[in-house]
XYZ file of C-alpha atoms in Angstrom:
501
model
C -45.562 49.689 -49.850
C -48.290 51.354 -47.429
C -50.379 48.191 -48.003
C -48.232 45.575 -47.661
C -47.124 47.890 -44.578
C -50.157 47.763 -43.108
C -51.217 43.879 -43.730
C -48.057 42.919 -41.539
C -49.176 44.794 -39.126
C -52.757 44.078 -39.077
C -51.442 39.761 -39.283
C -49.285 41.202 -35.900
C -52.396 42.550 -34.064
C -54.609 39.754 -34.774
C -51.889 36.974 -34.224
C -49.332 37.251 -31.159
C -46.622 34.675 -30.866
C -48.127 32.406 -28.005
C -45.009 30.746 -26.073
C -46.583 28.232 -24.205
C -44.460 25.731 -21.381
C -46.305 22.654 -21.214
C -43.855 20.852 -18.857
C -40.449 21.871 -17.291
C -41.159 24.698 -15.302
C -40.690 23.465 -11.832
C -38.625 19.887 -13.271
C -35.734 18.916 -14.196
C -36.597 16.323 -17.079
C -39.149 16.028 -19.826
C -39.408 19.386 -20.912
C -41.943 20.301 -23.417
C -42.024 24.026 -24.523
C -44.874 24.818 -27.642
C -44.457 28.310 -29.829
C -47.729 28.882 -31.692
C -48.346 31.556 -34.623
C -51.443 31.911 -36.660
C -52.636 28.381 -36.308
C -48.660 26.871 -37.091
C -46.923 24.977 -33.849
C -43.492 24.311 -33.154
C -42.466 22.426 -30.274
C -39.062 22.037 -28.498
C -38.514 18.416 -26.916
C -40.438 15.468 -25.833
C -38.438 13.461 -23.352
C -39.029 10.944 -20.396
C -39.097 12.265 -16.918
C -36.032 12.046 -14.389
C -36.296 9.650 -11.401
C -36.969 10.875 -8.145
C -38.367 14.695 -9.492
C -42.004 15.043 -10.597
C -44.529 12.743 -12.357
C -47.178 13.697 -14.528
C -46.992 11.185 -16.889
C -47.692 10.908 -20.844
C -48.783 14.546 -21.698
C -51.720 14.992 -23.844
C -51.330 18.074 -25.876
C -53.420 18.827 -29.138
C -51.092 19.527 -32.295
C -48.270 17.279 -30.826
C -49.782 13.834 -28.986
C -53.320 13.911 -31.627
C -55.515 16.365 -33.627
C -54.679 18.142 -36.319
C -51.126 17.763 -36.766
C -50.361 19.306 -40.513
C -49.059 22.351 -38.674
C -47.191 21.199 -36.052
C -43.487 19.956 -35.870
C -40.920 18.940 -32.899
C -37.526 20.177 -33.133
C -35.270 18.292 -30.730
C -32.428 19.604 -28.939
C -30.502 16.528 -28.256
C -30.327 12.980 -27.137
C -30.659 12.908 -23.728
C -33.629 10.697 -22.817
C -35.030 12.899 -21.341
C -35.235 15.803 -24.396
C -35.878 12.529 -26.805
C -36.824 9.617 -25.200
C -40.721 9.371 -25.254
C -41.090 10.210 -29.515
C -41.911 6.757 -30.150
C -45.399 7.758 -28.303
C -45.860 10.276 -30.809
C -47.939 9.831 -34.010
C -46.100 8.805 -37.187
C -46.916 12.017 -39.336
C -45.304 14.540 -36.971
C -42.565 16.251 -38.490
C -39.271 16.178 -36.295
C -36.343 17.740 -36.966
C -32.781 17.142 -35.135
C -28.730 17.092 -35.641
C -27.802 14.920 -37.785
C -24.917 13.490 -35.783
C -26.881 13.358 -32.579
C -29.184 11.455 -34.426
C -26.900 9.021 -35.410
C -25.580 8.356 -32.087
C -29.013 8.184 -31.035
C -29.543 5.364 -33.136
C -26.646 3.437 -32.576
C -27.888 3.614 -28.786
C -31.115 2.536 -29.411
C -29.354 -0.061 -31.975
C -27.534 -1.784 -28.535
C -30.479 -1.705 -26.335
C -33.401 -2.550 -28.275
C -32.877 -6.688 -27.408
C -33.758 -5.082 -23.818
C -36.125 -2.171 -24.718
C -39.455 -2.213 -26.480
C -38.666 1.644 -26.499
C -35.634 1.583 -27.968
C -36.872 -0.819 -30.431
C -39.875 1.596 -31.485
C -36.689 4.456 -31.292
C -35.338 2.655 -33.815
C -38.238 3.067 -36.335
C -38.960 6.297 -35.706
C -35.720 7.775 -36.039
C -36.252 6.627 -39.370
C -38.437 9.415 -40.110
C -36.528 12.194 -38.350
C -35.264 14.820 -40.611
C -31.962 16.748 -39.625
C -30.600 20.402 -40.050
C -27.486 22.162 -40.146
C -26.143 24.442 -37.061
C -25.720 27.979 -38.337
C -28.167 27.278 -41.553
C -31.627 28.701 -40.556
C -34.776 27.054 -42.135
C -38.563 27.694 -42.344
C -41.524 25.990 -40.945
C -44.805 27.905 -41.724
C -44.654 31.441 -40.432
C -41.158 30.187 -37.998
C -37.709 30.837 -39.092
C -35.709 28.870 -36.867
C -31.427 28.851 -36.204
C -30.004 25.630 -34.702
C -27.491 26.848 -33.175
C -24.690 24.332 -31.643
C -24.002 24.353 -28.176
C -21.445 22.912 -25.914
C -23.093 20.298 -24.152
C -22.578 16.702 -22.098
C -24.174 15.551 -25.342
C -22.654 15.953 -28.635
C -24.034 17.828 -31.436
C -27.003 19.649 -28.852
C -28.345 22.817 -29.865
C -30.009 26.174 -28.520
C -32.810 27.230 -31.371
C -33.226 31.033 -32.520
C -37.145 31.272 -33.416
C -38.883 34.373 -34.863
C -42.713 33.878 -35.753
C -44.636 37.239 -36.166
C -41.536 39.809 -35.825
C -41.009 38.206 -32.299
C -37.798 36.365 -31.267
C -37.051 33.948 -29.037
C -33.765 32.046 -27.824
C -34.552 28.669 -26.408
C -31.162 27.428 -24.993
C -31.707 23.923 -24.645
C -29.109 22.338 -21.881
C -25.437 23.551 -22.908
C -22.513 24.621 -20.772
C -19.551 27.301 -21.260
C -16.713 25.041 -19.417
C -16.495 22.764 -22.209
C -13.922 22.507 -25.200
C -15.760 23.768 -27.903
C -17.207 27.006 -25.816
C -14.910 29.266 -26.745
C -16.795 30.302 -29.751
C -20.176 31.293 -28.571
C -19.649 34.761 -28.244
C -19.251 35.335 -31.888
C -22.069 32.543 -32.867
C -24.409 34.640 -31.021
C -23.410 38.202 -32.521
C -23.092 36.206 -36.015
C -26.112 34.331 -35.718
C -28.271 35.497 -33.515
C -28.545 38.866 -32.219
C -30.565 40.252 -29.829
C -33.491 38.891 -29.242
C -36.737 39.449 -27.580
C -37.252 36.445 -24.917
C -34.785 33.576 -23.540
C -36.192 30.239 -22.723
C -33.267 29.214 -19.977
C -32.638 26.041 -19.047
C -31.496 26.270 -15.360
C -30.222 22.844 -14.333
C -27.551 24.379 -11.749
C -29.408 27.441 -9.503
C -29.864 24.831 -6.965
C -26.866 23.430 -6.885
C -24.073 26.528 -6.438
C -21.477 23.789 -5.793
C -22.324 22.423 -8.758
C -19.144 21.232 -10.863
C -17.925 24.091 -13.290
C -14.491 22.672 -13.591
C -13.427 23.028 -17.359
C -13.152 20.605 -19.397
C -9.513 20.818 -20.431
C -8.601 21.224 -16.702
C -10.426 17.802 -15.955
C -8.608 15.928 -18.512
C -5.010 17.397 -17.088
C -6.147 15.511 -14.034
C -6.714 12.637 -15.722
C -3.292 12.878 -17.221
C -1.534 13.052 -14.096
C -3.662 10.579 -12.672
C -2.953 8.076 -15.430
C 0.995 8.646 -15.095
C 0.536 7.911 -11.474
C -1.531 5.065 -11.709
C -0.481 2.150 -14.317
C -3.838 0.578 -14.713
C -7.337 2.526 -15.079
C -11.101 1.957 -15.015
C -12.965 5.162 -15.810
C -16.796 4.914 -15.769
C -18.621 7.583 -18.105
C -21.415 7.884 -20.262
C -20.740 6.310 -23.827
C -22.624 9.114 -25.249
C -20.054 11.745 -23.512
C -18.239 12.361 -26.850
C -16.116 14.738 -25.256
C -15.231 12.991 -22.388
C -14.396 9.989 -24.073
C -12.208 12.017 -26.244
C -10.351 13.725 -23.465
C -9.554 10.395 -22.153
C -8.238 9.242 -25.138
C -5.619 12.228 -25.306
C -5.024 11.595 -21.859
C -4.228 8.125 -22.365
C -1.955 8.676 -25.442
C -0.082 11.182 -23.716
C 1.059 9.137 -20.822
C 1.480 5.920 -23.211
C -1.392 4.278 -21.737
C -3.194 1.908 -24.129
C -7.037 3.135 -24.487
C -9.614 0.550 -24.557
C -13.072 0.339 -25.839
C -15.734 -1.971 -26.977
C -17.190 -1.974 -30.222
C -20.397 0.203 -29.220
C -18.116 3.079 -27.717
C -16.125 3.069 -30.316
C -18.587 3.047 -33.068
C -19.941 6.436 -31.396
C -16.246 7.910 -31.652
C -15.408 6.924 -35.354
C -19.361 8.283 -35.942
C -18.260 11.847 -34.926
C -14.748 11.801 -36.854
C -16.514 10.615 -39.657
C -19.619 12.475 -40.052
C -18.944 16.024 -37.977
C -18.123 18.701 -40.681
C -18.379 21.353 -38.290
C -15.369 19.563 -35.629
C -13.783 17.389 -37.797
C -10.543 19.268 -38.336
C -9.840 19.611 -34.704
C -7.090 17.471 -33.302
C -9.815 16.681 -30.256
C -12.138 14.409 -32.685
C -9.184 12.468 -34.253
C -7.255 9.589 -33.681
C -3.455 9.449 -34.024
C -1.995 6.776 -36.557
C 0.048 5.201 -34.122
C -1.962 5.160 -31.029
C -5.365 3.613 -31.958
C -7.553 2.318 -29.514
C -7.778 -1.156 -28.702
C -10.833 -2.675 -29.743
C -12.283 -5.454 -27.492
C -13.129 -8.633 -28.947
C -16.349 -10.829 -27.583
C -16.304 -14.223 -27.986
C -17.466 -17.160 -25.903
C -19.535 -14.720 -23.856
C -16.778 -12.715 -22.585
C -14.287 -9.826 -23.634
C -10.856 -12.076 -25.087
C -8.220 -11.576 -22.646
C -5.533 -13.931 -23.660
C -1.746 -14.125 -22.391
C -0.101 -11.817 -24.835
C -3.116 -9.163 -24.453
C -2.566 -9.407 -20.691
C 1.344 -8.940 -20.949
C 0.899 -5.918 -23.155
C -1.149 -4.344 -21.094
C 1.066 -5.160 -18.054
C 3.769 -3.843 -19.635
C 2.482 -0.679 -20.657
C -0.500 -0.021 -18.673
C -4.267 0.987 -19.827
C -7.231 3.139 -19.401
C -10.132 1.275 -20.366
C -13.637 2.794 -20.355
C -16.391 0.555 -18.418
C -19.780 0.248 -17.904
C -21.319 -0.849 -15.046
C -22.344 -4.468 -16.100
C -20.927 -8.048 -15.733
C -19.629 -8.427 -18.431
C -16.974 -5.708 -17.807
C -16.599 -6.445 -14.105
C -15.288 -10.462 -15.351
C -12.949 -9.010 -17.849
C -11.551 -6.442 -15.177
C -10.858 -9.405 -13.039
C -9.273 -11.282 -15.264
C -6.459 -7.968 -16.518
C -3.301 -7.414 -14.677
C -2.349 -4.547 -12.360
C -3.785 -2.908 -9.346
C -6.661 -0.764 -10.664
C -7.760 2.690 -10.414
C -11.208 3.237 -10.638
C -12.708 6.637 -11.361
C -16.265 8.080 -11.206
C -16.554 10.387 -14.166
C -20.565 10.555 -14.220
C -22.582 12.194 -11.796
C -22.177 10.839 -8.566
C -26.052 10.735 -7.647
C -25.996 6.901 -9.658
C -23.353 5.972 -6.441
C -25.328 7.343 -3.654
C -27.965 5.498 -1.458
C -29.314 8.379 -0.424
C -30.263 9.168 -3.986
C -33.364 8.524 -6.031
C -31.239 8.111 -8.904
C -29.619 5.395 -7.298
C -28.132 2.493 -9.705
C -27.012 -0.495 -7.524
C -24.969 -2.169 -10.265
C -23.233 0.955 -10.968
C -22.075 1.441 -7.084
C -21.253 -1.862 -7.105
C -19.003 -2.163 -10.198
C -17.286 1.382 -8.991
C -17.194 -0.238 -5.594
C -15.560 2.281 -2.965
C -12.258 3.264 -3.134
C -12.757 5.389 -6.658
C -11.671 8.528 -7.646
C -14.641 11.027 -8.740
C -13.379 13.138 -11.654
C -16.313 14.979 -13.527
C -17.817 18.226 -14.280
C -21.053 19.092 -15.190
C -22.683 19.349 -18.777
C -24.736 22.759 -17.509
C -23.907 26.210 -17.627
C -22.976 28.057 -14.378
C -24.753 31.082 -13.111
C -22.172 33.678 -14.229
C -22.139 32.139 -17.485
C -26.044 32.104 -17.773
C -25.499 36.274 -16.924
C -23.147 36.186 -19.670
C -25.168 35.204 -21.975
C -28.187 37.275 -21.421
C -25.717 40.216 -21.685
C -25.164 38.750 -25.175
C -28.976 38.172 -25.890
C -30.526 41.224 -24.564
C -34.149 40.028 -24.064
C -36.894 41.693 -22.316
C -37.328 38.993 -19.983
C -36.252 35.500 -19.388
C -38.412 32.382 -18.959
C -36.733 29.698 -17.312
C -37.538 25.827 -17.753
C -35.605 22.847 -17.162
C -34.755 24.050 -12.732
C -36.208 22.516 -9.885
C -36.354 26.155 -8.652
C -36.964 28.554 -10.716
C -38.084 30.962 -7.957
C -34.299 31.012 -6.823
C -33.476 31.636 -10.485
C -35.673 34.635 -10.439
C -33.497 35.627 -7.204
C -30.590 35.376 -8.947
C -31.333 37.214 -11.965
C -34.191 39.652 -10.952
C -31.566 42.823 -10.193
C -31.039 43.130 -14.084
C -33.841 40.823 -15.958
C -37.628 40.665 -15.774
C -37.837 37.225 -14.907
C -41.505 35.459 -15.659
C -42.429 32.360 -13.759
C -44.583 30.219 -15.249
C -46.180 27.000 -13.763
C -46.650 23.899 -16.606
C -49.338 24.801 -19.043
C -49.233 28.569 -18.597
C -48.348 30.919 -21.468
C -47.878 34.017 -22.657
C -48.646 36.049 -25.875
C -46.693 39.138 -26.829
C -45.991 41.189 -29.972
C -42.985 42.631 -31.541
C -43.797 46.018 -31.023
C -46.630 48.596 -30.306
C -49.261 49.462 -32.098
C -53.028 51.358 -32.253
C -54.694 50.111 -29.517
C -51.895 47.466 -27.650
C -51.177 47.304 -23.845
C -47.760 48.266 -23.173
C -46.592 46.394 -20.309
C -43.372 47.747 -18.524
C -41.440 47.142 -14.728
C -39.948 50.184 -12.914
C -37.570 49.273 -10.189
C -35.688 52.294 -9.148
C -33.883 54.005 -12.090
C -34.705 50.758 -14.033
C -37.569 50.493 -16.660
C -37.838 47.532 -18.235
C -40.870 46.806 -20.844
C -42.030 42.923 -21.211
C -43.899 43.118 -23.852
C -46.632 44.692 -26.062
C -50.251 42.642 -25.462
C -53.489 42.355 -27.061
C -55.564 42.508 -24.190
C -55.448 44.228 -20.684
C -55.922 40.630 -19.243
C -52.704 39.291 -21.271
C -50.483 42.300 -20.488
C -52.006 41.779 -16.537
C -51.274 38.055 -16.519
C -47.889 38.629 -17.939
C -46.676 41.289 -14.908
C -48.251 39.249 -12.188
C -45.871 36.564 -13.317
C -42.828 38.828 -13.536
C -40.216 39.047 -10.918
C -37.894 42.317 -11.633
C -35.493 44.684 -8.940
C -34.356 44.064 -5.463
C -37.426 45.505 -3.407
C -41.228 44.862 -3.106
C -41.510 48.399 -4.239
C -40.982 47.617 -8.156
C -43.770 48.918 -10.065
C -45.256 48.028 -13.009
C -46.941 50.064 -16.153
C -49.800 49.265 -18.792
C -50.096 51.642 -21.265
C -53.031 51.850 -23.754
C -52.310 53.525 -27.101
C -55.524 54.761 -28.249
C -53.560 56.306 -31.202
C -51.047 58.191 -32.129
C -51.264 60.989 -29.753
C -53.377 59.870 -27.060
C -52.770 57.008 -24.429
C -54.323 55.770 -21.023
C -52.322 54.491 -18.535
C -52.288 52.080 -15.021
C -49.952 51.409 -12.803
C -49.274 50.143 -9.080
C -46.981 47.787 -7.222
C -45.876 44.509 -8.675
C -46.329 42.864 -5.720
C -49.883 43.517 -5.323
C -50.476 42.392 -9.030
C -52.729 39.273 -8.309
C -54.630 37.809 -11.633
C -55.753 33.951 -12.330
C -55.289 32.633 -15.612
């Protein structure tokens, strides 16, 4: 027992887990997070950047984009072009790993868009080779044990990933939300499945945006209720891929004895998830009722079939029919009774001039007079506090914000928070041992501890990166254990910690 004691240990000295952020520390879009252990890397995401944030083009990273790649794998946490959009770039023999429903509806986008895209096209193939997993059913890559863990997200079937390499744990959220229908349960995921851990890798999408749209979701589709018993004929814009959403609608639609209309790609996304989602699949939200099935469009001739006794149904009886923002929707809206409703339920950057983001055929098809019904598919702040309270780390990384100085604001009273810029990492321990650097924050009554480092430089570079308390007075700590009984120790002022990389 003492020497299989002692080789862990030993394997933890000489081989920290190294939690590097290659891209996503001051953007939005295209994050690309790497956790390394003894030679083995795992990365998190590989997706496109958004328009109108920052640029920096194909990354070249060794272990993912070339080199030596029997030890590396991607695990992706959904299919939101920008966490999965540029894999096609990468080489064939990468391992990745994602939900197996996600991935279908992944392919069944990439199925209607590669006559248009060369990249959806080459998504095509290489979801081919993408291997899935189970939420709540850890599995091993090298040294990593990693839990997918689902998460209530804009996207369906998205995940938040428990890794421990080398004793040390780490929670990398991935973009989820807690306003959504299937939140409810993450409290007891987390205590089931997770635990406390040492490190969060926080997606903060919302700290610059405190007006941000929280509204649940189950309080947005009452609106839509009593907006669709108000108004006889509706056009509701939304993401195809917004399983949730669509299914909301759905109930709404039933429930005021709307009929609910769809094309054959939307619908082939809904009927994916009732027929594949073991984890949903009894809820009454994924389901269809017998008597109230959606109405299928039919294309022929060019154009969605619209003939008298279609038009006299729907006159009589009214409709919610989900649109996208292309001509071939706008002619068949023209030609359908009734005095429509249109409604926004997508972010409303896609309408605005002003915008980056902007998508003229999408203002256009809204046009003006629309109703904007939406909330967002990120977590609030409180929530984020939440579920650190849940997780317990030492400190918090965050990726995926535009700011995450304000998210160090926000959190720094309770959480070391450590900024990173793209390409910066850092490499702690699980615990201490002979001859580690004990690296701690004191603000007030407060004492936080980081990490344990190898080096004096690691343990340095760490705290100089670390925002903790509510004064420039917070100190900081590195303690040397010699051994057992003997220790040397430096400390000063965290704000006058100043190291390069």
């Amino acid at each position: 027992m003492a020497i299989i004691r002692k080789s862990a240990v030993s394997e933890r000295i000489n081989n920290p887990l190294n939690i590097k952020i290659h891209r996503g520390t001051h953007q939005i879009g295209g994050c690309v997070t790497e956790y390394e252990y003894n030679g083995w890397h795992l990365f998190v995401d590989y997706g496109e950047e958004l328009p109108g944030g920052p640029k920096s083009g194909d990354l070249q990273v060794e272990g993912l984009t070339h080199g030596d790649l029997s030890k590396s794998a991607l695990l992706i946490t959904h299919y939101h072009g920008d966490h999965i959009g540029s894999i096609p770039k990468l080489p064939k023999e990468l391992p990745i790993f994602m939900g197996s429903v996600g991935r279908e509806i992944q392919r069944l986008l990439s199925n209607r868009l590669k006559s248009i895209s060369t990249t959806h096209k080459e998504m095509l193939f290489r979801l081919e080779d993408v291997r899935t997993f189970e939420a709540g059913k850890s599995f091993a890559f090298g040294p990593f044990t990693i839990m997918p863990i689902v998460m209530d997200h804009s996207a369906f079937d998205a995940y938040a990933f428990r890794i421990e390499g080398g004793g040390v744990i780490a929670f990398h959220t991935g973009d989820f939300r807690t306003h959504g229908f299937r939140s409810k349960k993450l409290p007891e995921v987390i205590k089931k499945y997770v635990g406390e851990v040492n490190y969060v890798v926080c997606e903060g999408t919302n700290v610059s945006r405190p007006t941000a749209a929280s509204l649940p979701e189950h309080e947005l589709q009452k609106q839509f209720k009593k907006a669709f018993a108000e108004h006889k004929s509706n056009i509701v814009y939304v993401s195809s891929t917004n399983v949730d959403r669509l299914f909301a609608l759905y109930h709404a639609a039933v429930a005021t004895g709307r009929k609910f209309i769809v094309d054959n790609y939307q619908m082939s996304i809904m009927k994916e998830v009732i027929k594949r989602d073991s984890l949903w699949g009894k809820s009454k939200l994924y389901n269809f009722k017998e008597e109230s099935m959606p109405i299928v469009l039919q294309f022929e001739e060019g154009e969605f079939r619209a003939n008298d006794k279609f038009k006299w149904l729907l006159d009589q009886v009214g409709y919610v029919l989900i649109a996208r923002a292309n001509p071939l929707f706008d002619d068949f809206i023209e030609r359908i009774p009734g005095e429509k409703q249109k409604y926004l339920s997508m972010w409303k950057g896609y309408v605005d001039p002003k915008n980056e983001a902007y998508n003229e055929s999408m203002a256009s098809s809204v046009g003006k007079d629309f109703l904007y019904m939406h909330t967002s598919g990120h977590c609030d702040m409180d929530s984020l506090n939440e579920l650190f309270q849940m997780l317990y780390p030492r400190a918090i990384i965050p990726i995926h914000t535009d700011n995450p100085e304000a998210f160090a604001q926000l959190f720094r009273k309770e959480w070391p928070i450590i900024v990173l810029n793209d390409g910066d990492s850092m490499s702690p321990f699980t615990d201490s041992y002979v001859d580690s650097k004990y690296a701690m924050v004191v603000s007030g009554r407060k004492k936080k501890c980081i990490g344990y480092f190898k080096s004096d430089e690691q343990a340095r570079f760490a705290l100089a990166h670390t925002v903790f308390g509510s004064t420039n007075k917070t100190r900081y700590e590195i303690i040397e254990e010699e051994d057992m009984a003997d220790y040397k120790s430096e400390e000063g002022f965290l704000s006058s910690l100043k190291v390069t990389k």
